[in-house]
Amino acid sequence: MRKRPGLYDDIGKKARDLLHRNYAHQPPNHYHDQCIDWNLDFSCQFGEIIPGLKAAIRLIIPDSTRAELRYVHDYIGINAGLGLKANTSKEFDPIVYFSGVVGTTLFSMGTALGFDMSTRALNKFNIGFTFNTDSLLTSLSLNDKFDSLEAAMHYTFNHRTTIAAEVKHNVSEEWTTVTIGAQHAVFPFTLVKARANTDGRVGALVRQHVCEKLYIAISGEVDIKTVKSKTPKLGFSMALSP
């Protein structure tokens, strides 16, 4: 097993991807054109500057953009950068980002910080822990300056079937959401996954590997509590991987 723990964003990432990635729901900031909502997430990572050190750029339209340096070595992973983040006035605030992880692929812990240069305030402070085996990945995170707690697990039965679960609890607003989901590789190039949560939302997705680097996904989501007053959501996403 490799010693390197990865970066802070890797804590709970596989569970988040299974339960949330490419579904029909939209992020808080997106463009709306008639009946279509859309956004663009573009990232680019450059080759090693020195052993273990890489540069990366990420652009999320219309939400944010950032440039960062990533350093991953034995027992440590560090990520630092500068970016612009959209605020409630639809303007962009300059943000300084920093995160660090120590540990191994078996157990690691880390923190992520965000400093708003316009208000000179700490707008992000998260702490995360993860314990992993070959088939089971677990994580526990304290987010939003300790205002929310998130626990997740990701279990692989075999190379074709995986399940995941997530529990989120907000302290100040006193709500808890439980999300469960599963994915199964029907064919070597076709993935099907579904998820449901205690808020009454049920979603399903089919992802197809079209060619060497191109993936497309068609998804649907329905809110059981408002199914009579709101129409189900349908989504389409496309991804290019290196």
PDB file of C-alpha atoms in Angstrom:
ATOM      1  CA  MET A   1       0.000   0.000   0.000  1.00  0.00           C
ATOM      2  CA  ARG A   2       1.309   3.472  -0.839  1.00  0.00           C
ATOM      3  CA  LYS A   3       2.367   5.740   2.051  1.00  0.00           C
ATOM      4  CA  ARG A   4       1.152   9.006   0.545  1.00  0.00           C
ATOM      5  CA  PRO A   5      -2.118  10.382   2.004  1.00  0.00           C
ATOM      6  CA  GLY A   6      -3.009  12.574  -0.987  1.00  0.00           C
ATOM      7  CA  LEU A   7      -4.582  16.028  -0.573  1.00  0.00           C
ATOM      8  CA  TYR A   8      -7.332  17.311   1.715  1.00  0.00           C
ATOM      9  CA  ASP A   9      -9.948  17.143  -1.041  1.00  0.00           C
ATOM     10  CA  ASP A  10      -9.321  13.385  -1.264  1.00  0.00           C
ATOM     11  CA  ILE A  11     -10.870  12.890   2.209  1.00  0.00           C
ATOM     12  CA  GLY A  12     -14.319  11.417   1.510  1.00  0.00           C
ATOM     13  CA  LYS A  13     -14.003  12.130  -2.224  1.00  0.00           C
ATOM     14  CA  LYS A  14     -15.052   8.700  -3.518  1.00  0.00           C
ATOM     15  CA  ALA A  15     -18.230   8.734  -1.422  1.00  0.00           C
ATOM     16  CA  ARG A  16     -19.052  12.302  -2.556  1.00  0.00           C
ATOM     17  CA  ASP A  17     -18.512  11.384  -6.202  1.00  0.00           C
ATOM     18  CA  LEU A  18     -20.786   8.351  -5.987  1.00  0.00           C
ATOM     19  CA  LEU A  19     -23.560  10.215  -4.136  1.00  0.00           C
ATOM     20  CA  HIS A  20     -23.438  13.644  -5.806  1.00  0.00           C
ATOM     21  CA  ARG A  21     -21.300  13.889  -8.930  1.00  0.00           C
ATOM     22  CA  ASN A  22     -23.060  14.327 -12.303  1.00  0.00           C
ATOM     23  CA  TYR A  23     -26.594  14.124 -10.899  1.00  0.00           C
ATOM     24  CA  ALA A  24     -29.323  16.449 -12.155  1.00  0.00           C
ATOM     25  CA  HIS A  25     -29.222  18.846  -9.185  1.00  0.00           C
ATOM     26  CA  GLN A  26     -27.444  22.159  -9.724  1.00  0.00           C
ATOM     27  CA  PRO A  27     -24.759  23.789  -7.552  1.00  0.00           C
ATOM     28  CA  PRO A  28     -25.720  27.051  -5.758  1.00  0.00           C
ATOM     29  CA  ASN A  29     -24.271  29.187  -8.558  1.00  0.00           C
ATOM     30  CA  HIS A  30     -25.179  28.388 -12.153  1.00  0.00           C
ATOM     31  CA  TYR A  31     -26.424  30.042 -15.311  1.00  0.00           C
ATOM     32  CA  HIS A  32     -30.110  29.939 -16.170  1.00  0.00           C
ATOM     33  CA  ASP A  33     -31.315  30.236 -19.766  1.00  0.00           C
ATOM     34  CA  GLN A  34     -35.055  29.699 -20.253  1.00  0.00           C
ATOM     35  CA  CYS A  35     -35.618  26.132 -18.957  1.00  0.00           C
ATOM     36  CA  ILE A  36     -31.930  25.144 -18.835  1.00  0.00           C
ATOM     37  CA  ASP A  37     -29.516  25.510 -15.912  1.00  0.00           C
ATOM     38  CA  TRP A  38     -25.848  24.901 -16.588  1.00  0.00           C
ATOM     39  CA  ASN A  39     -22.331  25.373 -15.271  1.00  0.00           C
ATOM     40  CA  LEU A  40     -18.792  24.528 -16.365  1.00  0.00           C
ATOM     41  CA  ASP A  41     -16.054  22.953 -14.257  1.00  0.00           C
ATOM     42  CA  PHE A  42     -12.616  23.009 -15.895  1.00  0.00           C
ATOM     43  CA  SER A  43      -9.337  21.986 -14.280  1.00  0.00           C
ATOM     44  CA  CYS A  44      -5.833  21.618 -15.611  1.00  0.00           C
ATOM     45  CA  GLN A  45      -2.799  20.175 -13.843  1.00  0.00           C
ATOM     46  CA  PHE A  46       0.722  20.774 -15.079  1.00  0.00           C
ATOM     47  CA  GLY A  47       3.708  18.463 -14.821  1.00  0.00           C
ATOM     48  CA  GLU A  48       6.026  18.308 -11.823  1.00  0.00           C
ATOM     49  CA  ILE A  49       8.062  21.455 -11.220  1.00  0.00           C
ATOM     50  CA  ILE A  50      10.227  19.538  -8.774  1.00  0.00           C
ATOM     51  CA  PRO A  51       9.600  16.000  -7.451  1.00  0.00           C
ATOM     52  CA  GLY A  52       6.226  16.031  -5.703  1.00  0.00           C
ATOM     53  CA  LEU A  53       5.312  19.649  -6.605  1.00  0.00           C
ATOM     54  CA  LYS A  54       2.687  20.410  -9.280  1.00  0.00           C
ATOM     55  CA  ALA A  55       0.767  23.505 -10.393  1.00  0.00           C
ATOM     56  CA  ALA A  56      -2.953  23.473 -11.213  1.00  0.00           C
ATOM     57  CA  ILE A  57      -5.713  25.814 -12.412  1.00  0.00           C
ATOM     58  CA  ARG A  58      -9.424  25.317 -11.770  1.00  0.00           C
ATOM     59  CA  LEU A  59     -12.248  27.349 -13.297  1.00  0.00           C
ATOM     60  CA  ILE A  60     -15.885  26.924 -12.209  1.00  0.00           C
ATOM     61  CA  ILE A  61     -18.253  29.099 -14.251  1.00  0.00           C
ATOM     62  CA  PRO A  62     -19.937  31.191 -12.898  1.00  0.00           C
ATOM     63  CA  ASP A  63     -18.780  30.455  -9.342  1.00  0.00           C
ATOM     64  CA  SER A  64     -15.027  30.755  -8.898  1.00  0.00           C
ATOM     65  CA  THR A  65     -11.523  30.337 -10.224  1.00  0.00           C
ATOM     66  CA  ARG A  66      -8.235  29.500  -8.557  1.00  0.00           C
ATOM     67  CA  ALA A  67      -4.569  28.809  -9.251  1.00  0.00           C
ATOM     68  CA  GLU A  68      -2.725  26.582  -6.828  1.00  0.00           C
ATOM     69  CA  LEU A  69       0.391  24.593  -6.028  1.00  0.00           C
ATOM     70  CA  ARG A  70       0.140  20.985  -4.846  1.00  0.00           C
ATOM     71  CA  TYR A  71       2.879  19.139  -3.022  1.00  0.00           C
ATOM     72  CA  VAL A  72       2.468  15.428  -2.257  1.00  0.00           C
ATOM     73  CA  HIS A  73       5.223  13.394  -0.667  1.00  0.00           C
ATOM     74  CA  ASP A  74       5.569  10.553   1.835  1.00  0.00           C
ATOM     75  CA  TYR A  75       3.155  11.126   4.739  1.00  0.00           C
ATOM     76  CA  ILE A  76       2.216  14.691   3.710  1.00  0.00           C
ATOM     77  CA  GLY A  77       0.094  16.560   1.149  1.00  0.00           C
ATOM     78  CA  ILE A  78      -0.087  20.361   0.890  1.00  0.00           C
ATOM     79  CA  ASN A  79      -2.275  22.547  -1.318  1.00  0.00           C
ATOM     80  CA  ALA A  80      -2.027  26.370  -1.445  1.00  0.00           C
ATOM     81  CA  GLY A  81      -3.333  28.957  -3.885  1.00  0.00           C
ATOM     82  CA  LEU A  82      -5.111  32.170  -4.790  1.00  0.00           C
ATOM     83  CA  GLY A  83      -8.578  32.512  -6.275  1.00  0.00           C
ATOM     84  CA  LEU A  84     -11.742  34.524  -6.839  1.00  0.00           C
ATOM     85  CA  LYS A  85     -15.039  33.520  -5.248  1.00  0.00           C
ATOM     86  CA  ALA A  86     -18.500  34.850  -6.174  1.00  0.00           C
ATOM     87  CA  ASN A  87     -20.403  36.569  -3.343  1.00  0.00           C
ATOM     88  CA  THR A  88     -24.111  37.309  -2.837  1.00  0.00           C
ATOM     89  CA  SER A  89     -23.749  40.607  -4.764  1.00  0.00           C
ATOM     90  CA  LYS A  90     -22.518  38.668  -7.836  1.00  0.00           C
ATOM     91  CA  GLU A  91     -19.088  40.195  -7.393  1.00  0.00           C
ATOM     92  CA  PHE A  92     -15.829  38.320  -6.864  1.00  0.00           C
ATOM     93  CA  ASP A  93     -13.795  38.365  -3.670  1.00  0.00           C
ATOM     94  CA  PRO A  94     -10.085  37.417  -3.628  1.00  0.00           C
ATOM     95  CA  ILE A  95      -9.509  34.300  -1.522  1.00  0.00           C
ATOM     96  CA  VAL A  96      -6.316  32.686  -0.224  1.00  0.00           C
ATOM     97  CA  TYR A  97      -6.570  28.896   0.121  1.00  0.00           C
ATOM     98  CA  PHE A  98      -4.461  26.479   2.144  1.00  0.00           C
ATOM     99  CA  SER A  99      -4.899  22.836   3.089  1.00  0.00           C
ATOM    100  CA  GLY A 100      -2.647  20.181   4.510  1.00  0.00           C
ATOM    101  CA  VAL A 101      -2.843  16.447   5.237  1.00  0.00           C
ATOM    102  CA  VAL A 102      -0.528  14.172   7.221  1.00  0.00           C
ATOM    103  CA  GLY A 103      -0.666  10.399   7.502  1.00  0.00           C
ATOM    104  CA  THR A 104      -0.718   7.400   5.200  1.00  0.00           C
ATOM    105  CA  THR A 105      -3.258   5.796   2.894  1.00  0.00           C
ATOM    106  CA  LEU A 106      -4.467   3.839   5.957  1.00  0.00           C
ATOM    107  CA  PHE A 107      -5.125   6.838   8.239  1.00  0.00           C
ATOM    108  CA  SER A 108      -4.720  10.555   7.670  1.00  0.00           C
ATOM    109  CA  MET A 109      -5.935  13.855   9.085  1.00  0.00           C
ATOM    110  CA  GLY A 110      -5.863  17.388   7.760  1.00  0.00           C
ATOM    111  CA  THR A 111      -7.312  20.869   7.650  1.00  0.00           C
ATOM    112  CA  ALA A 112      -8.479  23.336   4.987  1.00  0.00           C
ATOM    113  CA  LEU A 113      -8.492  27.126   5.407  1.00  0.00           C
ATOM    114  CA  GLY A 114      -9.830  29.988   3.294  1.00  0.00           C
ATOM    115  CA  PHE A 115      -9.068  33.654   3.960  1.00  0.00           C
ATOM    116  CA  ASP A 116     -11.167  36.414   2.353  1.00  0.00           C
ATOM    117  CA  MET A 117      -8.742  39.246   1.529  1.00  0.00           C
ATOM    118  CA  SER A 118     -11.524  41.810   0.941  1.00  0.00           C
ATOM    119  CA  THR A 119     -13.040  41.403   4.420  1.00  0.00           C
ATOM    120  CA  ARG A 120      -9.851  40.129   6.093  1.00  0.00           C
ATOM    121  CA  ALA A 121     -11.835  37.297   7.615  1.00  0.00           C
ATOM    122  CA  LEU A 122     -11.431  33.543   7.776  1.00  0.00           C
ATOM    123  CA  ASN A 123     -14.357  32.284   5.682  1.00  0.00           C
ATOM    124  CA  LYS A 124     -13.410  28.599   5.657  1.00  0.00           C
ATOM    125  CA  PHE A 125     -12.097  26.320   8.395  1.00  0.00           C
ATOM    126  CA  ASN A 126     -12.518  22.558   7.993  1.00  0.00           C
ATOM    127  CA  ILE A 127     -10.937  19.567   9.709  1.00  0.00           C
ATOM    128  CA  GLY A 128     -11.095  16.030   8.331  1.00  0.00           C
ATOM    129  CA  PHE A 129     -10.056  12.496   9.223  1.00  0.00           C
ATOM    130  CA  THR A 130     -10.056   9.342   7.130  1.00  0.00           C
ATOM    131  CA  PHE A 131      -9.483   5.633   7.763  1.00  0.00           C
ATOM    132  CA  ASN A 132      -9.136   3.368   4.746  1.00  0.00           C
ATOM    133  CA  THR A 133      -8.680  -0.279   3.877  1.00  0.00           C
ATOM    134  CA  ASP A 134      -8.524  -1.920   0.456  1.00  0.00           C
ATOM    135  CA  SER A 135     -12.350  -2.124   0.231  1.00  0.00           C
ATOM    136  CA  LEU A 136     -13.684   0.309   2.885  1.00  0.00           C
ATOM    137  CA  LEU A 137     -13.085   4.078   2.911  1.00  0.00           C
ATOM    138  CA  THR A 138     -14.423   6.105   5.853  1.00  0.00           C
ATOM    139  CA  SER A 139     -14.170   9.807   6.661  1.00  0.00           C
ATOM    140  CA  LEU A 140     -15.288  12.312   9.270  1.00  0.00           C
ATOM    141  CA  SER A 141     -15.210  16.085   8.680  1.00  0.00           C
ATOM    142  CA  LEU A 142     -16.013  19.191  10.699  1.00  0.00           C
ATOM    143  CA  ASN A 143     -16.896  21.926   8.199  1.00  0.00           C
ATOM    144  CA  ASP A 144     -18.095  25.542   8.049  1.00  0.00           C
ATOM    145  CA  LYS A 145     -16.097  26.584  11.124  1.00  0.00           C
ATOM    146  CA  PHE A 146     -17.394  23.557  13.053  1.00  0.00           C
ATOM    147  CA  ASP A 147     -21.034  24.373  12.238  1.00  0.00           C
ATOM    148  CA  SER A 148     -21.585  21.134  10.323  1.00  0.00           C
ATOM    149  CA  LEU A 149     -20.526  17.531  10.754  1.00  0.00           C
ATOM    150  CA  GLU A 150     -20.172  15.089   7.866  1.00  0.00           C
ATOM    151  CA  ALA A 151     -19.491  11.344   8.062  1.00  0.00           C
ATOM    152  CA  ALA A 152     -19.164   9.136   4.990  1.00  0.00           C
ATOM    153  CA  MET A 153     -18.323   5.601   3.958  1.00  0.00           C
ATOM    154  CA  HIS A 154     -17.536   3.976   0.612  1.00  0.00           C
ATOM    155  CA  TYR A 155     -17.465   0.188   0.295  1.00  0.00           C
ATOM    156  CA  THR A 156     -16.409  -1.808  -2.765  1.00  0.00           C
ATOM    157  CA  PHE A 157     -17.856  -5.314  -3.080  1.00  0.00           C
ATOM    158  CA  ASN A 158     -15.913  -6.104  -6.235  1.00  0.00           C
ATOM    159  CA  HIS A 159     -14.584  -4.259  -9.253  1.00  0.00           C
ATOM    160  CA  ARG A 160     -18.161  -3.715 -10.523  1.00  0.00           C
ATOM    161  CA  THR A 161     -20.346  -2.864  -7.492  1.00  0.00           C
ATOM    162  CA  THR A 162     -19.913  -0.133  -4.864  1.00  0.00           C
ATOM    163  CA  ILE A 163     -22.127   1.390  -2.173  1.00  0.00           C
ATOM    164  CA  ALA A 164     -21.790   4.643  -0.231  1.00  0.00           C
ATOM    165  CA  ALA A 165     -23.523   6.459   2.621  1.00  0.00           C
ATOM    166  CA  GLU A 166     -23.268   9.973   4.010  1.00  0.00           C
ATOM    167  CA  VAL A 167     -24.647  11.706   7.108  1.00  0.00           C
ATOM    168  CA  LYS A 168     -24.658  15.513   7.324  1.00  0.00           C
ATOM    169  CA  HIS A 169     -25.685  17.426  10.446  1.00  0.00           C
ATOM    170  CA  ASN A 170     -25.912  21.214  10.724  1.00  0.00           C
ATOM    171  CA  VAL A 171     -25.553  22.496  14.292  1.00  0.00           C
ATOM    172  CA  SER A 172     -26.968  26.020  14.004  1.00  0.00           C
ATOM    173  CA  GLU A 173     -29.948  25.123  11.796  1.00  0.00           C
ATOM    174  CA  GLU A 174     -30.507  21.758  13.512  1.00  0.00           C
ATOM    175  CA  TRP A 175     -31.059  19.558  10.469  1.00  0.00           C
ATOM    176  CA  THR A 176     -29.692  16.164   9.515  1.00  0.00           C
ATOM    177  CA  THR A 177     -29.641  14.542   6.083  1.00  0.00           C
ATOM    178  CA  VAL A 178     -28.771  10.923   5.354  1.00  0.00           C
ATOM    179  CA  THR A 179     -27.891   9.938   1.776  1.00  0.00           C
ATOM    180  CA  ILE A 180     -27.311   6.405   0.509  1.00  0.00           C
ATOM    181  CA  GLY A 181     -26.391   5.239  -2.960  1.00  0.00           C
ATOM    182  CA  ALA A 182     -24.893   2.499  -5.103  1.00  0.00           C
ATOM    183  CA  GLN A 183     -23.227   2.116  -8.474  1.00  0.00           C
ATOM    184  CA  HIS A 184     -22.755  -0.888 -10.736  1.00  0.00           C
ATOM    185  CA  ALA A 185     -20.782  -1.371 -13.917  1.00  0.00           C
ATOM    186  CA  VAL A 186     -23.307  -3.068 -16.196  1.00  0.00           C
ATOM    187  CA  PHE A 187     -20.788  -3.321 -19.026  1.00  0.00           C
ATOM    188  CA  PRO A 188     -17.101  -2.363 -19.133  1.00  0.00           C
ATOM    189  CA  PHE A 189     -17.978   1.071 -20.525  1.00  0.00           C
ATOM    190  CA  THR A 190     -21.409   1.654 -18.912  1.00  0.00           C
ATOM    191  CA  LEU A 191     -21.960   2.700 -15.301  1.00  0.00           C
ATOM    192  CA  VAL A 192     -25.346   2.947 -13.561  1.00  0.00           C
ATOM    193  CA  LYS A 193     -25.817   4.562 -10.169  1.00  0.00           C
ATOM    194  CA  ALA A 194     -28.665   5.741  -7.944  1.00  0.00           C
ATOM    195  CA  ARG A 195     -29.074   7.588  -4.675  1.00  0.00           C
ATOM    196  CA  ALA A 196     -31.787   8.672  -2.218  1.00  0.00           C
ATOM    197  CA  ASN A 197     -31.817  10.867   0.875  1.00  0.00           C
ATOM    198  CA  THR A 198     -34.033  11.584   3.833  1.00  0.00           C
ATOM    199  CA  ASP A 199     -35.121  14.910   2.317  1.00  0.00           C
ATOM    200  CA  GLY A 200     -37.174  12.922  -0.188  1.00  0.00           C
ATOM    201  CA  ARG A 201     -34.903  13.284  -3.226  1.00  0.00           C
ATOM    202  CA  VAL A 202     -34.283  10.244  -5.411  1.00  0.00           C
ATOM    203  CA  GLY A 203     -31.897  10.277  -8.359  1.00  0.00           C
ATOM    204  CA  ALA A 204     -30.472   7.919 -10.965  1.00  0.00           C
ATOM    205  CA  LEU A 205     -27.729   8.207 -13.559  1.00  0.00           C
ATOM    206  CA  VAL A 206     -26.287   6.336 -16.530  1.00  0.00           C
ATOM    207  CA  ARG A 207     -22.725   7.175 -17.555  1.00  0.00           C
ATOM    208  CA  GLN A 208     -21.236   5.995 -20.836  1.00  0.00           C
ATOM    209  CA  HIS A 209     -17.558   5.891 -21.775  1.00  0.00           C
ATOM    210  CA  VAL A 210     -17.748   7.079 -25.376  1.00  0.00           C
ATOM    211  CA  CYS A 211     -14.078   7.022 -26.314  1.00  0.00           C
ATOM    212  CA  GLU A 212     -10.674   7.009 -24.665  1.00  0.00           C
ATOM    213  CA  LYS A 213     -11.093  10.308 -22.781  1.00  0.00           C
ATOM    214  CA  LEU A 214     -14.758  11.255 -23.179  1.00  0.00           C
ATOM    215  CA  TYR A 215     -17.587  10.415 -20.769  1.00  0.00           C
ATOM    216  CA  ILE A 216     -21.234  11.427 -21.022  1.00  0.00           C
ATOM    217  CA  ALA A 217     -23.932  11.017 -18.382  1.00  0.00           C
ATOM    218  CA  ILE A 218     -27.714  11.306 -18.410  1.00  0.00           C
ATOM    219  CA  SER A 219     -29.405  11.701 -15.039  1.00  0.00           C
ATOM    220  CA  GLY A 220     -32.788  12.303 -13.471  1.00  0.00           C
ATOM    221  CA  GLU A 221     -33.972  13.434 -10.069  1.00  0.00           C
ATOM    222  CA  VAL A 222     -37.350  13.706  -8.385  1.00  0.00           C
ATOM    223  CA  ASP A 223     -38.405  15.222  -5.066  1.00  0.00           C
ATOM    224  CA  ILE A 224     -40.989  12.824  -3.639  1.00  0.00           C
ATOM    225  CA  LYS A 225     -42.369  15.495  -1.293  1.00  0.00           C
ATOM    226  CA  THR A 226     -43.201  17.865  -4.176  1.00  0.00           C
ATOM    227  CA  VAL A 227     -43.762  15.415  -7.025  1.00  0.00           C
ATOM    228  CA  LYS A 228     -47.304  16.727  -7.620  1.00  0.00           C
ATOM    229  CA  SER A 229     -46.277  20.400  -7.825  1.00  0.00           C
ATOM    230  CA  LYS A 230     -42.845  20.186  -9.454  1.00  0.00           C
ATOM    231  CA  THR A 231     -41.656  18.269 -12.490  1.00  0.00           C
ATOM    232  CA  PRO A 232     -38.694  15.894 -12.198  1.00  0.00           C
ATOM    233  CA  LYS A 233     -35.271  17.221 -13.180  1.00  0.00           C
ATOM    234  CA  LEU A 234     -33.283  15.837 -16.077  1.00  0.00           C
ATOM    235  CA  GLY A 235     -29.591  16.463 -16.551  1.00  0.00           C
ATOM    236  CA  PHE A 236     -26.838  15.895 -19.095  1.00  0.00           C
ATOM    237  CA  SER A 237     -23.118  16.151 -18.378  1.00  0.00           C
ATOM    238  CA  MET A 238     -19.935  15.602 -20.350  1.00  0.00           C
ATOM    239  CA  ALA A 239     -16.434  15.098 -19.010  1.00  0.00           C
ATOM    240  CA  LEU A 240     -13.003  14.941 -20.593  1.00  0.00           C
ATOM    241  CA  SER A 241     -10.335  13.175 -18.557  1.00  0.00           C
ATOM    242  CA  PRO A 242      -6.575  13.206 -19.115  1.00  0.00           C
TER     243      PRO A 242
END
